[in-house]
Each structure stands twice: as structure tokens, then as C-alpha cells.
Coordinates of C-alpha atoms in Angstrom, one line a residue:
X1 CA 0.0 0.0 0.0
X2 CA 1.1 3.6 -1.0
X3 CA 1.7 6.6 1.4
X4 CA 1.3 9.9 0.9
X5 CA 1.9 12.7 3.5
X6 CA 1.2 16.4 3.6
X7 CA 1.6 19.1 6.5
X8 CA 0.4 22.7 6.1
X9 CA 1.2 25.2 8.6
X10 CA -1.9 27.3 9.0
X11 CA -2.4 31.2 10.7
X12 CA -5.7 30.6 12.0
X13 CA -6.7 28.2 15.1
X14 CA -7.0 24.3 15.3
X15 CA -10.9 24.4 16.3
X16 CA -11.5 27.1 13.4
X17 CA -9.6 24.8 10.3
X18 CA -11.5 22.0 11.8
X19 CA -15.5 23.5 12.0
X20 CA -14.3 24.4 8.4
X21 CA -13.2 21.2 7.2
X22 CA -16.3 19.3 8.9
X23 CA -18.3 21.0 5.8
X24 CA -18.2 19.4 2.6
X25 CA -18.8 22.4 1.4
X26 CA -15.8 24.2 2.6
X27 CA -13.9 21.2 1.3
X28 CA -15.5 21.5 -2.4
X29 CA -14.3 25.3 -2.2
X30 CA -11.0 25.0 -1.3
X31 CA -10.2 22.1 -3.7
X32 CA -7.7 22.1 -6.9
X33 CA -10.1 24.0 -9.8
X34 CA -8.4 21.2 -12.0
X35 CA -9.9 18.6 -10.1
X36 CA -13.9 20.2 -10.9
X37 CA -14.7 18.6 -7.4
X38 CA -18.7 18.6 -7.2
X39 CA -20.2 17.2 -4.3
X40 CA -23.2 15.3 -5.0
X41 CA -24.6 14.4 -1.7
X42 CA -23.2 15.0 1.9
X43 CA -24.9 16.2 4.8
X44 CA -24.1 20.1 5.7
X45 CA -21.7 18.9 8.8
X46 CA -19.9 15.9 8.8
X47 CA -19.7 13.6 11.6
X48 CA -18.9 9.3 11.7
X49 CA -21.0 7.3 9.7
X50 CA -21.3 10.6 7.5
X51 CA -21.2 9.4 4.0
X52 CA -20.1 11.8 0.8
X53 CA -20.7 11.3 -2.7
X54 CA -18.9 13.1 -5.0
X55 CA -16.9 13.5 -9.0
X56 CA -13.9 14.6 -9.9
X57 CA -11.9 15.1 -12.9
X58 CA -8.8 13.1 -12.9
X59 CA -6.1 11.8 -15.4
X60 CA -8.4 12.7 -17.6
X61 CA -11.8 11.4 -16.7
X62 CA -14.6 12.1 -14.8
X63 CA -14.3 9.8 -11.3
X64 CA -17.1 9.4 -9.1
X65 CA -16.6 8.0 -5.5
X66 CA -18.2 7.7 -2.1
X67 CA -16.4 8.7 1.2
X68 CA -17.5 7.5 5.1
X69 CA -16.2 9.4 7.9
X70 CA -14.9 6.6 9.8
X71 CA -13.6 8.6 12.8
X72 CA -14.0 12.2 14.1
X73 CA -12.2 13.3 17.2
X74 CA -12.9 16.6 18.3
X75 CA -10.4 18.9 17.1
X76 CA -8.0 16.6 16.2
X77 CA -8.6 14.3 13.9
X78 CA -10.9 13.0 11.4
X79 CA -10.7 9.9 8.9
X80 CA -12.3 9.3 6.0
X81 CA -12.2 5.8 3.7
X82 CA -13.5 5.1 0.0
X83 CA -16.6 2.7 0.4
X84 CA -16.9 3.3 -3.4
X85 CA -14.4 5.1 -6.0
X86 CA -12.0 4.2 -8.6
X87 CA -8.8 3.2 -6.4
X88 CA -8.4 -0.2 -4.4
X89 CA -8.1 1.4 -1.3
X90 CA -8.3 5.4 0.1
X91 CA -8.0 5.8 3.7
X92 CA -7.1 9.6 4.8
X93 CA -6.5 10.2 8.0
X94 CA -7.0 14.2 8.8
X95 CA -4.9 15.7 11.8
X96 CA -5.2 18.7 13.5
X97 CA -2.1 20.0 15.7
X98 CA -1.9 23.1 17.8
X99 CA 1.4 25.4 16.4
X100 CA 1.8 28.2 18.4
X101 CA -1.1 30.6 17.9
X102 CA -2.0 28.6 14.8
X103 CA -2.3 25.1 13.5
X104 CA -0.3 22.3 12.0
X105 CA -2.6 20.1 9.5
X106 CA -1.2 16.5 8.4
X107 CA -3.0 14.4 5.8
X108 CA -1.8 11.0 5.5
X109 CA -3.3 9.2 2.8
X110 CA -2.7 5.3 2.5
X111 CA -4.1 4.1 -1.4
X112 CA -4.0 1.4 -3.7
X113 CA -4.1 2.6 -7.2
X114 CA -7.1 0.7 -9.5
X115 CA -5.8 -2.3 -10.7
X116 CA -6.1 -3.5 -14.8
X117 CA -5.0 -1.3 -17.2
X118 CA -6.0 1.5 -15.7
X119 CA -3.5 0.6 -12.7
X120 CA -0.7 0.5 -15.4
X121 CA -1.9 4.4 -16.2
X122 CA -2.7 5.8 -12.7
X123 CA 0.3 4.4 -11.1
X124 CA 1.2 5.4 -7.2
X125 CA 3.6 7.8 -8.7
X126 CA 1.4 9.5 -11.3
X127 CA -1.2 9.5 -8.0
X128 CA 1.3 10.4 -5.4
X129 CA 2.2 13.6 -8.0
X130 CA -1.2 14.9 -8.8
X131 CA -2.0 14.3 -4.7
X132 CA 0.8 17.1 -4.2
X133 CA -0.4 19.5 -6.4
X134 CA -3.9 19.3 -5.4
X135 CA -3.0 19.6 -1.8
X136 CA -0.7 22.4 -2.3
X137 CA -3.3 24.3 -4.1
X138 CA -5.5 23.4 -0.8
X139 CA -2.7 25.3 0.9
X140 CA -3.0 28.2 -1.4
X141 CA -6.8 28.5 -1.1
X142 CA -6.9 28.2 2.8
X143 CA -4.1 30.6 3.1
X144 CA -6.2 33.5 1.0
X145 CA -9.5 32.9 3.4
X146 CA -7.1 33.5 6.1
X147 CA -5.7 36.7 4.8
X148 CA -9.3 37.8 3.8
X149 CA -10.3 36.9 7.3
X150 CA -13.0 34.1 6.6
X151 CA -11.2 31.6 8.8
X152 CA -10.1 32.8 11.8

């Protein structure tokens, strides 16, 4: 099984980052624009047994998959697993760490890419590469709402 790791370092507080996060919403807005994330169904807030269906554009295609918050502990982690989606495996483990007046944020995704021919295609490398940019856009989009003051 692959890895893939990510920390941001955040100006705004750990409980603020993780109301935020808990709304698919927030997540759709501060996604990669090249991903065309569209949630499909979610509930407003999140919480375990939450389930979200959504699409997405990747490698050029348009994916659809279905994510269950699996755990949720208040405001430091939350984890998330595919129950349905294109890749053998997805479980992403959100966490939430207190930095000095701001907030450290790890993702730590463990995947299998899809297997077949499309496997041969959307390798762990190709996924481990297009997993970087989207979450450093993330970064980028978070880091504006901060500066605008929308999360505090």
C-alpha cells in the first residue's frame, strides 16, 4: 500500500480549520479548480457514519466515489475511507495539531491505485504527483480565506 503525506502550517486556530473542514462544502471550495470537485450528496456537517458522494476530474476522466467518515475526534482528527471510487483502497486520515497561535494540519493518505489497465496508467507515482499539487493548491486556497479573514 502507498503513502502519501502532507503538512500545512496554517495562521488561524486548530478548532476554526477543523469547523471548516467538517463541511463538505468548505472542502469542495478549497479544492484544486483542475480537479472540478462537485459534491453530489453530503450532509451540511460531517460527523462518523457521515457518508459523501462526490466527481472529480482526474487523469483525464470524470471519477465518481463515495467517502464514510470513519472517525471524528474533536479537534484533532478526522478519517475518511472510500466505500466506493475508482482506487483499491483510500484511507485519509486528517490531523489537527496546535502550532503556536496557529495550527499544524497532516493528511496521510494510504491508497491502492485501480488495478487492470488503468493501474498501469494511474500508477502510485502518477497519483502520489497529482495528490501534491492538489493539496498544495489546498494550501494556497486556505491561506487566501485567512488573509481575507473568513477563517479565523
Amino acid at each position: 500500500m502507498a503513502r502519501f503525506e502532507y503538512e500545512t502550517v496554517l495562521d488561524c486556530s486548530r478548532q476554526g480549520l477543523f469547523e471548516f473542514l467538517l463541511r463538505p462544502a468548505n472542502v469542495a471550495r478549497i479544492a484544486d479548480p483542475n480537479t472540478g470537485l462537485n459534491i453530489l450528496s453530503a450532509p451540511e456537517v460531517v460527523d462518523v457514519g457521515s457518508r459523501i458522494e462526490f466527481q472529480l476530474i482526474g487523469f483525464g476522466q470524470v471519477q465518481q466515489a463515495v467517502h464514510e467518515i470513519v472517525e471524528l475526534i474533536r479537534p484533532q482528527r478526522i478519517v475518511e475511507v472510500q466505500v466506493q471510487g475508482p482506487l483499491k483502497s483510500w484511507h485519509h486520515q486528517h490531523l489537527f495539531e496546535a502550532n503556536g497561535g496557529g495550527v499544524r494540519m497532516i493528511d496521510i493518505i494510504d491508497f491502492q491505485p485501480p488495478g487492470g489497465v488503468l493501474g498501469l496508467i494511474v500508477n502510485e507515482a502518477r497519483l502520489s504527483a497529482s495528490l501534491e499539487e492538489g493539496f498544495f493548491a489546498r494550501q494556497q486556497q486556505l491561506e487566501q480565506l485567512i488573509a481575507r479573514g473568513e477563517l479565523r
